[in-house]
XYZ file of C-alpha atoms in Angstrom:
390
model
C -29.794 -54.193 -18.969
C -28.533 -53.503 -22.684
C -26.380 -50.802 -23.557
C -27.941 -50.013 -27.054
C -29.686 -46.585 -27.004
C -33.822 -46.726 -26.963
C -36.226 -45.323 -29.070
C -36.947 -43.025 -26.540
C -32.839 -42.415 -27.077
C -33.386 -42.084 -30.587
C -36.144 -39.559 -30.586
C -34.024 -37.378 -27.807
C -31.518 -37.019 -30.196
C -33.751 -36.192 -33.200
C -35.119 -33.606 -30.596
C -31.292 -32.365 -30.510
C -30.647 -32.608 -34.379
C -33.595 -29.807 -34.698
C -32.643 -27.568 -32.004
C -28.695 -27.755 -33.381
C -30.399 -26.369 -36.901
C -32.963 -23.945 -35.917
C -32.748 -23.187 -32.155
C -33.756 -20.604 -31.123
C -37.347 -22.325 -31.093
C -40.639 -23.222 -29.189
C -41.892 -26.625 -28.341
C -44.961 -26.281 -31.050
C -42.046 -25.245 -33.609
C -40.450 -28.490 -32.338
C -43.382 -30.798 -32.873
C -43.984 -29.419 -36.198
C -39.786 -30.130 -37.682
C -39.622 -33.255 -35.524
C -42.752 -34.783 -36.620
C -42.877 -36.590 -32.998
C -46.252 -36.234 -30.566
C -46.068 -33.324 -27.829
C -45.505 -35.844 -25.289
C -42.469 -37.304 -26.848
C -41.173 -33.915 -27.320
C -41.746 -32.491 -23.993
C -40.349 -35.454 -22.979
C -37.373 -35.149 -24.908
C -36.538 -31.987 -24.178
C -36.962 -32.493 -19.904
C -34.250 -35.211 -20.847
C -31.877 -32.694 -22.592
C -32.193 -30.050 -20.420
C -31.660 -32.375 -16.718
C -28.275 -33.288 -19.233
C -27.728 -29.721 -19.928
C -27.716 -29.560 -23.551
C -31.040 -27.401 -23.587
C -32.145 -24.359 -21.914
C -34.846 -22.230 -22.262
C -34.221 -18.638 -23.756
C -37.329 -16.106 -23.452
C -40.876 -16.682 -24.122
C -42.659 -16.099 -27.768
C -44.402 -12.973 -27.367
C -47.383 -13.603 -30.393
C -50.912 -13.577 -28.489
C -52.898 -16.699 -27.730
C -54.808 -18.240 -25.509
C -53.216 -20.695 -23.084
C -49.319 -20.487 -21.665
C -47.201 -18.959 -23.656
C -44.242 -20.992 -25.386
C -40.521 -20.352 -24.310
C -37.875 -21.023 -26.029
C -35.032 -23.909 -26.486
C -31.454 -23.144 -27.267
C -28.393 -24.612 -26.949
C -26.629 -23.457 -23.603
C -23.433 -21.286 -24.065
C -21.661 -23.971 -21.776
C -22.257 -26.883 -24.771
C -18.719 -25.081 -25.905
C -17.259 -23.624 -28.855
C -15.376 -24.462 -32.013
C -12.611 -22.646 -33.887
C -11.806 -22.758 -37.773
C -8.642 -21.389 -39.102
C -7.732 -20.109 -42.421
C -3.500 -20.354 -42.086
C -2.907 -18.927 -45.576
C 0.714 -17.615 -46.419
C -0.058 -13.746 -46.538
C -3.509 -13.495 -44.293
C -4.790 -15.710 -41.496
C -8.659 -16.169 -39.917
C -9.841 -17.549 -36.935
C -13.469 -17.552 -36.689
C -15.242 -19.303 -33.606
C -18.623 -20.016 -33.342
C -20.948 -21.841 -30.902
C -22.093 -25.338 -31.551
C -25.172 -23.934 -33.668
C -22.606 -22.375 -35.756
C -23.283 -18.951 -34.581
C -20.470 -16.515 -35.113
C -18.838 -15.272 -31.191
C -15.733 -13.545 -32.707
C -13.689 -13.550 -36.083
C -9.653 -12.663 -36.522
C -8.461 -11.509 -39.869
C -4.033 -10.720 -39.492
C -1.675 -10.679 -41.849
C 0.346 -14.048 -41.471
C 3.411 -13.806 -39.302
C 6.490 -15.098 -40.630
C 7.571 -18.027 -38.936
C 10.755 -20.205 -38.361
C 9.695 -22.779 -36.293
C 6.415 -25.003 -36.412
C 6.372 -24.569 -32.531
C 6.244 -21.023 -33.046
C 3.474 -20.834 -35.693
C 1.363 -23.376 -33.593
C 1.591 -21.168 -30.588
C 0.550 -18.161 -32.894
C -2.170 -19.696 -33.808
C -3.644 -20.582 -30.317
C -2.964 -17.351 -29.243
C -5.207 -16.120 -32.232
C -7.941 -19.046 -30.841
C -7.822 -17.776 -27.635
C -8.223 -13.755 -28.682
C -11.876 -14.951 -31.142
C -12.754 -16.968 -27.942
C -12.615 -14.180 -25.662
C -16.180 -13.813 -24.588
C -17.222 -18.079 -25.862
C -18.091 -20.164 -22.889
C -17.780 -23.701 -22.103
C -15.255 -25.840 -23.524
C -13.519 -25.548 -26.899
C -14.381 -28.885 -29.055
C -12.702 -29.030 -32.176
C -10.271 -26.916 -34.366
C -9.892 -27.347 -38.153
C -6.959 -25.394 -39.652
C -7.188 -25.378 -42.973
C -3.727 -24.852 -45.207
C -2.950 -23.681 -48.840
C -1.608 -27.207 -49.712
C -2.968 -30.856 -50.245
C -3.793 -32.439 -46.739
C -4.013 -36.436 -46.163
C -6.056 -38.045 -43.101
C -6.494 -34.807 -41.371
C -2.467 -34.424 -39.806
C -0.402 -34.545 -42.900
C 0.511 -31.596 -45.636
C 1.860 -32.240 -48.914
C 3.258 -29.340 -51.185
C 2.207 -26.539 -49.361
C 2.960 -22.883 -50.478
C 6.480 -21.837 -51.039
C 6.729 -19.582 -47.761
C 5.365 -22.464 -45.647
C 7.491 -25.313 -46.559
C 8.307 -26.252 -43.107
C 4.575 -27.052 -42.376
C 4.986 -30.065 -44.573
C 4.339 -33.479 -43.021
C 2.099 -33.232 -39.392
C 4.162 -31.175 -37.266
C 1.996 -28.417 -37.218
C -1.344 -30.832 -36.203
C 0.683 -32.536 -33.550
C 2.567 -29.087 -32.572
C -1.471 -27.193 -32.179
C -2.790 -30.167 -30.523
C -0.208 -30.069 -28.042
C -1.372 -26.671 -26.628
C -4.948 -26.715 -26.592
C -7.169 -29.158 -25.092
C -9.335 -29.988 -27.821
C -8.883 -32.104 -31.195
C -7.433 -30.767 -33.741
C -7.761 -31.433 -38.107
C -6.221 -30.215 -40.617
C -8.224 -30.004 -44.524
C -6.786 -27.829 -47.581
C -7.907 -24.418 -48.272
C -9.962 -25.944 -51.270
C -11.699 -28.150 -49.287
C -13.243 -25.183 -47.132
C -14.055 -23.377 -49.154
C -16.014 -26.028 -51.419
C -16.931 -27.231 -48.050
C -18.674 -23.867 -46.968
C -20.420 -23.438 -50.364
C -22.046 -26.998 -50.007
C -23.492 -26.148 -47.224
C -25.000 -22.645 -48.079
C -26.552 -24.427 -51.060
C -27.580 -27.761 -50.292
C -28.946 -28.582 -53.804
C -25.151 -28.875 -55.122
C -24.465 -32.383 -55.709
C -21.465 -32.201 -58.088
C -18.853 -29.873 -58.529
C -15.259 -28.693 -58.599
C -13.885 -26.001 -57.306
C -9.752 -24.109 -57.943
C -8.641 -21.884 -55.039
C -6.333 -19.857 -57.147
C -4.144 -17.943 -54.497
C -1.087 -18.275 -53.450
C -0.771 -21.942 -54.756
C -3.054 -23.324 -56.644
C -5.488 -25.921 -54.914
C -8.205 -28.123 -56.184
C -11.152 -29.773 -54.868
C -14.108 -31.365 -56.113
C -17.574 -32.958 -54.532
C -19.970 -36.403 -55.354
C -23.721 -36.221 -54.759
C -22.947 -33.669 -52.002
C -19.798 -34.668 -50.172
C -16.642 -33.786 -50.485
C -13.791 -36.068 -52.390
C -10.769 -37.240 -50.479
C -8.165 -39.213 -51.762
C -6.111 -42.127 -50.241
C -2.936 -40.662 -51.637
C -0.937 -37.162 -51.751
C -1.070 -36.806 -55.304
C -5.182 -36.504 -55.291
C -6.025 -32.869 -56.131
C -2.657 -31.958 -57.077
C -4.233 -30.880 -60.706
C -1.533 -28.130 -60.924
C 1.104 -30.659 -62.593
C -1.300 -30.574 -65.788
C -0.027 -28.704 -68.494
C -1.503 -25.005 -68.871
C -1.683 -24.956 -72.411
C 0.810 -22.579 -72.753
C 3.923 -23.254 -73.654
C 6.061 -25.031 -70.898
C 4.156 -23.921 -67.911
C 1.678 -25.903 -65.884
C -1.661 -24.880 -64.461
C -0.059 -24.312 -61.035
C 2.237 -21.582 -62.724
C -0.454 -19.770 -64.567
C -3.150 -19.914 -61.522
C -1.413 -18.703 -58.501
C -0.444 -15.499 -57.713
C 3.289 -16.458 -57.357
C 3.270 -18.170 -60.695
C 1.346 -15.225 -62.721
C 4.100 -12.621 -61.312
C 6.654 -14.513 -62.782
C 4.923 -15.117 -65.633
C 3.854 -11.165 -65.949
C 7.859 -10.575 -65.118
C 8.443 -12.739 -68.244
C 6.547 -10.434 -70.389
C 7.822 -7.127 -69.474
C 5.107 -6.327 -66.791
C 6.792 -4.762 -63.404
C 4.017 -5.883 -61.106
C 4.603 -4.404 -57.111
C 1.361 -6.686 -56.504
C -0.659 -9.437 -58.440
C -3.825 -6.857 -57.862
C -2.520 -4.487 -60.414
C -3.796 -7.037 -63.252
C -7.395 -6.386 -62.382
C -6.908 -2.192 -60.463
C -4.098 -1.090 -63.416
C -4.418 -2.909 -66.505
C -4.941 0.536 -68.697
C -1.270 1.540 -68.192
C -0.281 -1.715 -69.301
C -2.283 -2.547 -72.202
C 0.036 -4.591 -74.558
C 1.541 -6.575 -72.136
C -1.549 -6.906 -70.561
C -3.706 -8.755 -72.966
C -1.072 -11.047 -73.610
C -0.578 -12.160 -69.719
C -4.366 -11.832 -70.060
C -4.757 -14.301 -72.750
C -2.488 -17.013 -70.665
C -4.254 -16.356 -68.101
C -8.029 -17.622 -69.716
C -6.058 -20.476 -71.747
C -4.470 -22.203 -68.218
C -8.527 -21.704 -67.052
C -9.984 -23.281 -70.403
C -7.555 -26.163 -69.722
C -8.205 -26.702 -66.147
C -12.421 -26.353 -66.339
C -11.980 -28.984 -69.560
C -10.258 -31.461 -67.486
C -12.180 -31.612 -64.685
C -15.394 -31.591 -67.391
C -14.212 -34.692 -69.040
C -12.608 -36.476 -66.007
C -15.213 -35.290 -62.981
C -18.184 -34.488 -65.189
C -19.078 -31.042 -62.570
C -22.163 -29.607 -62.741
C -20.710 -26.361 -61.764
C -16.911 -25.263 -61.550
C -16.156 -22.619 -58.854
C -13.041 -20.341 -58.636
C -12.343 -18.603 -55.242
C -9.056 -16.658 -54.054
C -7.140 -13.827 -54.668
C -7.084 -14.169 -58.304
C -11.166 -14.353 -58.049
C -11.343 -10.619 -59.192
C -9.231 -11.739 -63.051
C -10.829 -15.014 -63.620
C -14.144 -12.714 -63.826
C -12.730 -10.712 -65.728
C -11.755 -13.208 -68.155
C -14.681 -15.283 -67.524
C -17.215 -13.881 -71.061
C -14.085 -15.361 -73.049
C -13.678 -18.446 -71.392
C -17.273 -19.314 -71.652
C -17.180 -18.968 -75.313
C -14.229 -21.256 -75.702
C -15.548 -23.713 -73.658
C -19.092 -24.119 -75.333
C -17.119 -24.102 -78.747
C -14.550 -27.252 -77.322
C -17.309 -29.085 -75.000
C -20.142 -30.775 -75.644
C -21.959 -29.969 -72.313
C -19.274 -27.204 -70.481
C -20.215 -27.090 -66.909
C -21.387 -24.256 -65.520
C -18.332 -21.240 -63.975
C -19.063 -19.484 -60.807
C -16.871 -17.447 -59.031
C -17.461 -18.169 -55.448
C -18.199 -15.635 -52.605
C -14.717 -15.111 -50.922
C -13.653 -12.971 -48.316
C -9.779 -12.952 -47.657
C -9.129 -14.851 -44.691
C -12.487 -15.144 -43.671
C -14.101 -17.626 -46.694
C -11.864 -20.700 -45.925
C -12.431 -19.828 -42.023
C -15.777 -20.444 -42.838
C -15.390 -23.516 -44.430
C -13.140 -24.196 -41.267
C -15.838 -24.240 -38.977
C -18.611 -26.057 -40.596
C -16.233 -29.089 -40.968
C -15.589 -28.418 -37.094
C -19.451 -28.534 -36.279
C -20.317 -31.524 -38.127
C -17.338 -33.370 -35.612
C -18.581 -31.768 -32.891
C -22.354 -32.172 -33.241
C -21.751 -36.213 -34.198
C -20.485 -36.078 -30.801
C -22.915 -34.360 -29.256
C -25.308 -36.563 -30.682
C -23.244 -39.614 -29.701
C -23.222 -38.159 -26.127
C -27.069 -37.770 -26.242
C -27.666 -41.077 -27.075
C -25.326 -42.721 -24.546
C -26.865 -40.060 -21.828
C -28.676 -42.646 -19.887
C -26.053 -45.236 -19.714
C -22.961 -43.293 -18.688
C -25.549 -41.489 -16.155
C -26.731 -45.080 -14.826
C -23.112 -45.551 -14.718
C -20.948 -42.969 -13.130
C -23.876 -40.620 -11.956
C -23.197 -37.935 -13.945
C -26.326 -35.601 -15.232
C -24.503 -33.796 -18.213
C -21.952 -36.568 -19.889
C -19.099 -35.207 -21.590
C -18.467 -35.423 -25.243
């Protein structure tokens, strides 16, 4: 007997692949997405729910004649997934179910932390308070960090308050507590990640997350780009344009205080460039002025380097780049030939990037699920087990 999964395998899980993208839904609804004959799918669907990855939720209610249709979903007990936004002033945990729909979201203001120990249990405890009412088993956590990240465990040149998450203490410190694989991806990566897949007709872009640090991330024909190295994405070592400073000075909050400080401008918070700016007109319009050259510069070298359809800025400086953003178009239709087009992303501060989060958790977690589906009938044959792990 082989141990390569049917066609009868094959159409279970393409069964599975429409439920985990539009559940809750009938059998008819089914037929119509899958494309497969009602035998097939009512087939298909005995199969997943003897292995437990189906149930039926309530019956559709419009009038006909024959029995009515009930509906499939994916059963609470499938599990849960958890994505973090660890930024250095605000963290969110947001878990959802496997189908990606929200149980709970967390939005603190980051504790200050010593010890990597200490942070990672933090961080579970702020896991286990969003999964308070989830059922079944957690599956994955993604934590993503304002910082570069390599293979999923390492961080390079993180923010300046969270220097001692550097290298992979925190993955291996998080992983340690929970029972459930854990990633960690860059705040840009997220976020870029959660816009591709709101708008699925993006095939090229870039995106800054202009917070604390400054971040960068950028996608081809749809999927996200990921270097083999630590200095991919570090775009902040470019030169701003003006004077001495670099792009990561100008287009981070930490940098732009300084820079403001420079200048005159006693700032209690970066927010007063966007809230306050009449009682600091002057002064103002010059910071301002940096402020759209260092975002010329960066949107020209990804242009000529990435060639982006679209550029996207997201973060807490989101609220001055569109402020600045009239005069930045101009300059970059006068410099470019073909200036990509600038969005300012929908962000929500510590929520956004938790978004992000969990979409990169689900598409782990429902590649296993898959996997699991398709290997159903073997690892049953084998250990006798009606719902196989995954």
């Amino acid at each position: 007997m082989t141990a390569n999964p049917t066609s009868r395998d094959y159409n279970k899980a393409s069964v599975l692949d429409v439920v985990l993208s539009h559940a809750p839904l009938t059998r008819n609804k089914l037929i119509e997405l899958t494309g497969l004959s009602k035998a097939t799918v009512s087939r298909a669907v005995e199969e997943l729910r003897a292995d437990g990855f189906v149930v039926d939720c309530g019956i559709d209610e419009i009038a006909g004649r024959g029995r009515r249709s009930t509906y499939l979903d994916l059963p609470g007990s499938t599990g849960h997934v958890a994505g973090i936004s660890f930024g250095a002033q605000t963290t969110g945990v947001l878990v959802t179910d496997l189908r990606g729909r929200e149980i709970q979201h967390v939005t603190v203001p980051t504790a200050d932390h010593r010890e990597v120990e200490d942070a990672a249990r933090w961080l579970v405890d702020l896991i286990a308070q969003a999964a308070e009412s989830a059922q079944g088993p957690l599956r994955q956590i993604v934590v993503a960090v304002p910082g570069r990240v390599l293979g999923g465990t390492e961080i390079f040149g993180p923010a300046e308050s969270m220097k001692i998450f550097e290298g992979s203490g925190l993955q291996r410190a998080v992983e340690n507590l929970v029972e459930a694989p854990v990633l960690l991806d860059s705040d840009a990566n997220a976020s870029l990640l959660g816009i591709l897949t709101a708008d699925v007709t993006i095939r090229n872009a870039a995106l800054f997350h202009v917070s604390t640090i400054l971040n960068f991330a950028s996608c081809t024909d749809h999927e996200l780009a990921r270097g083999s190295t630590a200095t991919f994405g570090d775009i902040g070592v470019l030169s701003s344009g003006v004077g001495d400073d670099n792009l990561g000075e100008l287009l981070s909050t930490r940098g732009l205080l300084r820079f403001a400080c420079k200048r005159g401008l006693d700032l209690e918070r970066i927010e007063d460039l966007w809230l306050q700016p009449q009682h600091i007109e002057a002064l103002y319009a010059e910071v301002l002025e940096a402020f759209t050259t260092a975002i010329v510069s960066a949107v020209s070298v990804v242009a000529v380097t990435l060639d982006p359809e679209s550029v996207y800025f997201v973060g807490r400086l989101r609220p001055l780049v569109e402020v600045v953003l009239p005069q930045v178009r101009g300059r970059l239709d006068r410099s470019l030939p073909a200036a990509p087009e600038i969005r300012t992303g929908p962000h929500l501060i510590g929520l956004s990037t938790a978004q992000g989060a969990v979409y990169a958790c689900l598409t782990i977690a429902q590649e296993r699920l898959r996997d699991a589906v398709l290997g159903a009938r073997q690892q049953s044959r084998l250990t006798g087990q009606s719902a196989p792990a995954f």
